[in-house]
mmCIF file with all atom_site columns, C-alpha atoms in Angstrom:
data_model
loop_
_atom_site.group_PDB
_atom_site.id
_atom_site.type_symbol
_atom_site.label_atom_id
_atom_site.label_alt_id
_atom_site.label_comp_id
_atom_site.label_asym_id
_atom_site.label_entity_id
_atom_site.label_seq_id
_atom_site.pdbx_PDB_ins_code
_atom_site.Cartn_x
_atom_site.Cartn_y
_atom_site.Cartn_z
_atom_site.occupancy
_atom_site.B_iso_or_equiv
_atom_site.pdbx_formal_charge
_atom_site.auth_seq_id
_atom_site.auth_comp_id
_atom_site.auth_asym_id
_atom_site.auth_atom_id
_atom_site.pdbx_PDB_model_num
ATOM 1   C CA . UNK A 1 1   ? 43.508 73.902 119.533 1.00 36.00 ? 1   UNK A CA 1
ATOM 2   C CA . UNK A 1 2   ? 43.584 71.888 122.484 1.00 41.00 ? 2   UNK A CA 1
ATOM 3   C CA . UNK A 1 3   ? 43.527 67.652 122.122 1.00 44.00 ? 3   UNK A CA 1
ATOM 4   C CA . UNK A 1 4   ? 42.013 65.440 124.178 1.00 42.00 ? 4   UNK A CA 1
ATOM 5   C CA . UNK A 1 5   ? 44.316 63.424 126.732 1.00 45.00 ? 5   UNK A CA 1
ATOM 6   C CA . UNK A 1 6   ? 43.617 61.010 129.064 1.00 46.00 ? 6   UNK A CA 1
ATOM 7   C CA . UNK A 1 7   ? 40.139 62.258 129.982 1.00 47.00 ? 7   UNK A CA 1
ATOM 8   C CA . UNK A 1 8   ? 41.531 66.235 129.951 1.00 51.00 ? 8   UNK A CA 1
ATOM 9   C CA . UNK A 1 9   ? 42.087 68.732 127.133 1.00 54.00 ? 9   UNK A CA 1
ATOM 10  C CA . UNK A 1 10  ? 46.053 69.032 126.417 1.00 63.00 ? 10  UNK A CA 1
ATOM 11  C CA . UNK A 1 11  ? 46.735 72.831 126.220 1.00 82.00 ? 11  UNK A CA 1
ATOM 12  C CA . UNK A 1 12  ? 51.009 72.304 126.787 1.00 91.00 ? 12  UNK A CA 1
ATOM 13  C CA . UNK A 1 13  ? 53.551 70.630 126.452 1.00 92.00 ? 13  UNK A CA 1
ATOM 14  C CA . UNK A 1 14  ? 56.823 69.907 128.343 1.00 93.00 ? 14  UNK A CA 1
ATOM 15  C CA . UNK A 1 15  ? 59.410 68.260 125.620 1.00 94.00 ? 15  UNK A CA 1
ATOM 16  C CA . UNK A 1 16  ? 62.741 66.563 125.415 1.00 95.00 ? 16  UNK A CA 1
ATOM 17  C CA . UNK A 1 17  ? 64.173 66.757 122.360 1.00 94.00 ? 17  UNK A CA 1
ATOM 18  C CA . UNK A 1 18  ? 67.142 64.893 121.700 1.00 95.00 ? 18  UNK A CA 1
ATOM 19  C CA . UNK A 1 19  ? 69.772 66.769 119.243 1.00 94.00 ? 19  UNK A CA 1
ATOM 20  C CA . UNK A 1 20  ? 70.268 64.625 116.505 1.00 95.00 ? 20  UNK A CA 1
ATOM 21  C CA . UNK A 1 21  ? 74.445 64.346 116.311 1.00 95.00 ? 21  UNK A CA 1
ATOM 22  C CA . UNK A 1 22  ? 75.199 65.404 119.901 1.00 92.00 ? 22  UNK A CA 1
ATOM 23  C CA . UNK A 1 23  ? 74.673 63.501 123.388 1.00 95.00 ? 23  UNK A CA 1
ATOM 24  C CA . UNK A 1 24  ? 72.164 66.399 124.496 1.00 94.00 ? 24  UNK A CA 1
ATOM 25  C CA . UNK A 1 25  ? 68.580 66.980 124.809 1.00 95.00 ? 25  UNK A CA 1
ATOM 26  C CA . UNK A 1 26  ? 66.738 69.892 125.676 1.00 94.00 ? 26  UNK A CA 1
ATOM 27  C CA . UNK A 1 27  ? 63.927 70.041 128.317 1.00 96.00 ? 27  UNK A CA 1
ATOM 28  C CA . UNK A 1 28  ? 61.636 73.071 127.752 1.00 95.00 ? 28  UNK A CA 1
ATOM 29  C CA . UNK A 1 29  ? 57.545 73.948 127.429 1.00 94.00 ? 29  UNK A CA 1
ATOM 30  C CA . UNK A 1 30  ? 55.523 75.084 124.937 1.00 92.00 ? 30  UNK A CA 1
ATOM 31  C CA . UNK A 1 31  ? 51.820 76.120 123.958 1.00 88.00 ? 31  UNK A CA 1
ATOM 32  C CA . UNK A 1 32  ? 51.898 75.828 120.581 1.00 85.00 ? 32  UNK A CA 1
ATOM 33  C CA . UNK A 1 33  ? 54.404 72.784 120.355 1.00 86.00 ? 33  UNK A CA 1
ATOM 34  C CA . UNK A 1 34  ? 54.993 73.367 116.080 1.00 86.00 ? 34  UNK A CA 1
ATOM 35  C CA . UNK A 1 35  ? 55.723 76.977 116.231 1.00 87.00 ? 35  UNK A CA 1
ATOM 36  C CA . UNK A 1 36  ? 58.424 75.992 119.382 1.00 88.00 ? 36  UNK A CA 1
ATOM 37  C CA . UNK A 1 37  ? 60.018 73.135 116.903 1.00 87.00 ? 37  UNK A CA 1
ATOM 38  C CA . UNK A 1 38  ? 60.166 76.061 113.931 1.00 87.00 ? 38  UNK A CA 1
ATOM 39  C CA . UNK A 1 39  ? 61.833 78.330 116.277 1.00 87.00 ? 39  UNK A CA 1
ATOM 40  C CA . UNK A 1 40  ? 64.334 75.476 117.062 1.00 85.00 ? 40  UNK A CA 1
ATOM 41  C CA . UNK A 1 41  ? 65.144 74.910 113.700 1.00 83.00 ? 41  UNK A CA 1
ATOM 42  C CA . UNK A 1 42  ? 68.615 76.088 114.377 1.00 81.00 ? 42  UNK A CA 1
ATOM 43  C CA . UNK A 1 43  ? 69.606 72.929 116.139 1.00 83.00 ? 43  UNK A CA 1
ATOM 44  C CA . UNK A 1 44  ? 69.246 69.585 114.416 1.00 92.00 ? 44  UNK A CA 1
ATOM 45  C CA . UNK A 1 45  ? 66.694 67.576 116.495 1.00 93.00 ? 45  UNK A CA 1
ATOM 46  C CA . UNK A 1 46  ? 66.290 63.494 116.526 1.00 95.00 ? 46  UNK A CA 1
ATOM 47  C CA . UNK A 1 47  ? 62.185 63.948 116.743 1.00 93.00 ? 47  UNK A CA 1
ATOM 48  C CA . UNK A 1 48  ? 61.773 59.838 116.839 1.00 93.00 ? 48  UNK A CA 1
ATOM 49  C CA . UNK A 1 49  ? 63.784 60.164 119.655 1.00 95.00 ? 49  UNK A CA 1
ATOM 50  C CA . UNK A 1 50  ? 62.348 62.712 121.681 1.00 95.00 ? 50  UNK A CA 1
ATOM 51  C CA . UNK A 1 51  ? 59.812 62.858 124.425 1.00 93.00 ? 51  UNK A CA 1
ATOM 52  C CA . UNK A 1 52  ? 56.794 64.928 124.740 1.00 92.00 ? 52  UNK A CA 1
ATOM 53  C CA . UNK A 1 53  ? 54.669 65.177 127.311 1.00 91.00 ? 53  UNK A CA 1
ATOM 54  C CA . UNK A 1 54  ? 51.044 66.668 126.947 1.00 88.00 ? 54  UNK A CA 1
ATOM 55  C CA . UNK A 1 55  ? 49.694 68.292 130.073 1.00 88.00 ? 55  UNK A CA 1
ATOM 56  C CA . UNK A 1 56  ? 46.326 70.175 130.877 1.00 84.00 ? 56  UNK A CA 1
ATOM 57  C CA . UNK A 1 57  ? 47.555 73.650 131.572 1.00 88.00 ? 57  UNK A CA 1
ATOM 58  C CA . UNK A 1 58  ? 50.394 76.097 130.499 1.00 90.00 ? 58  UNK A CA 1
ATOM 59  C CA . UNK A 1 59  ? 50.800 75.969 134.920 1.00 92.00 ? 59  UNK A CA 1
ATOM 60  C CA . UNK A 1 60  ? 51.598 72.611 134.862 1.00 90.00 ? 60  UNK A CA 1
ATOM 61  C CA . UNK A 1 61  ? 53.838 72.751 131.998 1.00 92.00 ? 61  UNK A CA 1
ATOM 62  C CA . UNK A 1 62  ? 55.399 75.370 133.877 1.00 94.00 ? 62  UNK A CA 1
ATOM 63  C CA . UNK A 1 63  ? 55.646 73.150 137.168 1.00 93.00 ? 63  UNK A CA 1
ATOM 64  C CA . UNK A 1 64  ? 56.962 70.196 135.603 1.00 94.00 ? 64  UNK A CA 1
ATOM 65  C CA . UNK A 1 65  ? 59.497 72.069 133.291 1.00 95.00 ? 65  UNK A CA 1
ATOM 66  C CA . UNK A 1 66  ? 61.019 73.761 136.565 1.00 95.00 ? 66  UNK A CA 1
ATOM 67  C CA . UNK A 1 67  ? 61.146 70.374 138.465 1.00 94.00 ? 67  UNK A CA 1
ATOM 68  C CA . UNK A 1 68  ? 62.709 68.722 135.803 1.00 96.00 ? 68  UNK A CA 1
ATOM 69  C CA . UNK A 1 69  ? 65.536 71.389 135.329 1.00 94.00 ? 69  UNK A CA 1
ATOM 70  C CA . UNK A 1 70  ? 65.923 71.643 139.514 1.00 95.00 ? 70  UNK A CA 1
ATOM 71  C CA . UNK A 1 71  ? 66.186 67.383 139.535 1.00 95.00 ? 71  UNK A CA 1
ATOM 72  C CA . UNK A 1 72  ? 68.711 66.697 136.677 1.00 96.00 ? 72  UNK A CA 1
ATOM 73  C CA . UNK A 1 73  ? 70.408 70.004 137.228 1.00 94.00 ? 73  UNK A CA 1
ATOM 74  C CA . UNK A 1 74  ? 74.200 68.339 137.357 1.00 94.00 ? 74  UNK A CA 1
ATOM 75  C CA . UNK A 1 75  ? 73.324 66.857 133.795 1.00 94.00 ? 75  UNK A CA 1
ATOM 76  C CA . UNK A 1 76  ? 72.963 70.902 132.551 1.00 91.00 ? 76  UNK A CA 1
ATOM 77  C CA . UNK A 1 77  ? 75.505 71.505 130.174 1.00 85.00 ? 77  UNK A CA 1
ATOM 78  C CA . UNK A 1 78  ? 76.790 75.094 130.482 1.00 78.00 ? 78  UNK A CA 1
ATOM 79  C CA . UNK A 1 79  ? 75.155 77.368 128.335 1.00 63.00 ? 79  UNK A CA 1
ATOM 80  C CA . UNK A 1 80  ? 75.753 77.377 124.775 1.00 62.00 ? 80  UNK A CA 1
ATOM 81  C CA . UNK A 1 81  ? 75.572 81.008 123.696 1.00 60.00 ? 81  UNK A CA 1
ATOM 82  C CA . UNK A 1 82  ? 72.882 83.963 123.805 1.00 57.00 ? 82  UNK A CA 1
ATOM 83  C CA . UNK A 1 83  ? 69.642 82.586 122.413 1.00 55.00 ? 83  UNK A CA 1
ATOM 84  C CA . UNK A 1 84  ? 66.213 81.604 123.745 1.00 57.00 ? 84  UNK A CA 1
ATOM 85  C CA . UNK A 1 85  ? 66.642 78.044 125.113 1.00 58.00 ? 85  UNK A CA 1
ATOM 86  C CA . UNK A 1 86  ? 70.249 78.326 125.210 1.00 64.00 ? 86  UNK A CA 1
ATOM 87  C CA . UNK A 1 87  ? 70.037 77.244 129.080 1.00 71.00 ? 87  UNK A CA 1
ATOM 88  C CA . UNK A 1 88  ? 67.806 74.406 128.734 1.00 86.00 ? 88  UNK A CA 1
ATOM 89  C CA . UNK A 1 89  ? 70.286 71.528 127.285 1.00 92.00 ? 89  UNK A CA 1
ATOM 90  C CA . UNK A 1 90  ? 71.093 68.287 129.665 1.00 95.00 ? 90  UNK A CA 1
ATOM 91  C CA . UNK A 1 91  ? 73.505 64.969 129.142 1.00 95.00 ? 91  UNK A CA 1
ATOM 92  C CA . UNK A 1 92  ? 71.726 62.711 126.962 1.00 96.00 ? 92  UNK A CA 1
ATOM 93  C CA . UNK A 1 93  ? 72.478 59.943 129.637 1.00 96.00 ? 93  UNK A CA 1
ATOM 94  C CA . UNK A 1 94  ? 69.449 61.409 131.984 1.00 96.00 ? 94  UNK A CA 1
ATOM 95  C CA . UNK A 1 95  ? 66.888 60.658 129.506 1.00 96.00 ? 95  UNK A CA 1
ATOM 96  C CA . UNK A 1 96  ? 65.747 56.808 130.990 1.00 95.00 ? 96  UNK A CA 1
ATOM 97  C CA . UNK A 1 97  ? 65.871 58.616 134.431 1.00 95.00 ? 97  UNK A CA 1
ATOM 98  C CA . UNK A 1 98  ? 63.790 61.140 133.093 1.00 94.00 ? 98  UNK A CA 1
ATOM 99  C CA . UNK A 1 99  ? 61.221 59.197 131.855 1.00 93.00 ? 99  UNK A CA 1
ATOM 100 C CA . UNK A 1 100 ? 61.034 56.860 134.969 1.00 92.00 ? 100 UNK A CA 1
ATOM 101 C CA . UNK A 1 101 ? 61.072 59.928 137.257 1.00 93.00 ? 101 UNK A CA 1
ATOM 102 C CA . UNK A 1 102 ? 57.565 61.544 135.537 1.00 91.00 ? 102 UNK A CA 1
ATOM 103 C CA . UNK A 1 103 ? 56.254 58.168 135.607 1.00 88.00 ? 103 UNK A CA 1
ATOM 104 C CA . UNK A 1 104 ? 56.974 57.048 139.001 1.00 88.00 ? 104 UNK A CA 1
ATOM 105 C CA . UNK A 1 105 ? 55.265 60.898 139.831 1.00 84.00 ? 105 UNK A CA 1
ATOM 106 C CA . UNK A 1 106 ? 52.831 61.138 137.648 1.00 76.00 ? 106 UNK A CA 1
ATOM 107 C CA . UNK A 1 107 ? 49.725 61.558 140.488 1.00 62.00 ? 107 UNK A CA 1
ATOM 108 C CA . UNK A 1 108 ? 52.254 64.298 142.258 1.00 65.00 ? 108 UNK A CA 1
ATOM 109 C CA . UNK A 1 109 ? 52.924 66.236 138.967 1.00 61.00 ? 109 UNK A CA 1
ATOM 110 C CA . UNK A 1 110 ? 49.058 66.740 138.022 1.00 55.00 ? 110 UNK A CA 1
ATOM 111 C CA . UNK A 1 111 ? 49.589 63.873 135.414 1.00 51.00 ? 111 UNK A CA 1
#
């Protein structure tokens, strides 16, 4: 069920989920943000850590999931075997530049 967020109803999420004993964190999308974090369960996950970021449509989850990959895409680590998500892990070190660069383009990214 969508939440209300900011004056819209949140229907996605983009996350970055820090691993909990490795410098990595994993920048991905979801719909149903719980049943994502279950299917994760393989990888240990620092949640107080993380970021999530609630957007208005599974598009702009979409959007801002592929912009983030394409602007920290030197920070992907190479990927760590044959399951869904395996792709999606970046140096811990980009997270503060993360953060500041959705902020500082919030109006541009439908934020």
């Amino acid at each position: 069920m969508p939440i209300p967020y900011f004056g819209c109803l949140v229907v996605a999420y983009v996350y970055c989920l820090v691993h909990a004993f490795e410098p990595r964190l994993k920048i991905g999308k979801a719909s149903c943000l719980g049943r994502r974090l279950r299917q994760l369960a393989h990888d240990p996950l620092d949640l107080g850590a993380s970021i999530i970021f609630a957007v208005a449509t599974e598009q702009d989850a979409f959007n801002l999931e592929s912009i983030l990959h394409r602007v920290f895409a030197a920070a992907r680590f190479p990927s760590l075997g044959g399951f869904d998500g395996a792709t999606e892990w970046f140096g811990l070190d980009v997270k503060e530049r993360l953060i500041q660069f959705v902020e500082n383009n919030r109006i541009d990214l439908g934020k």
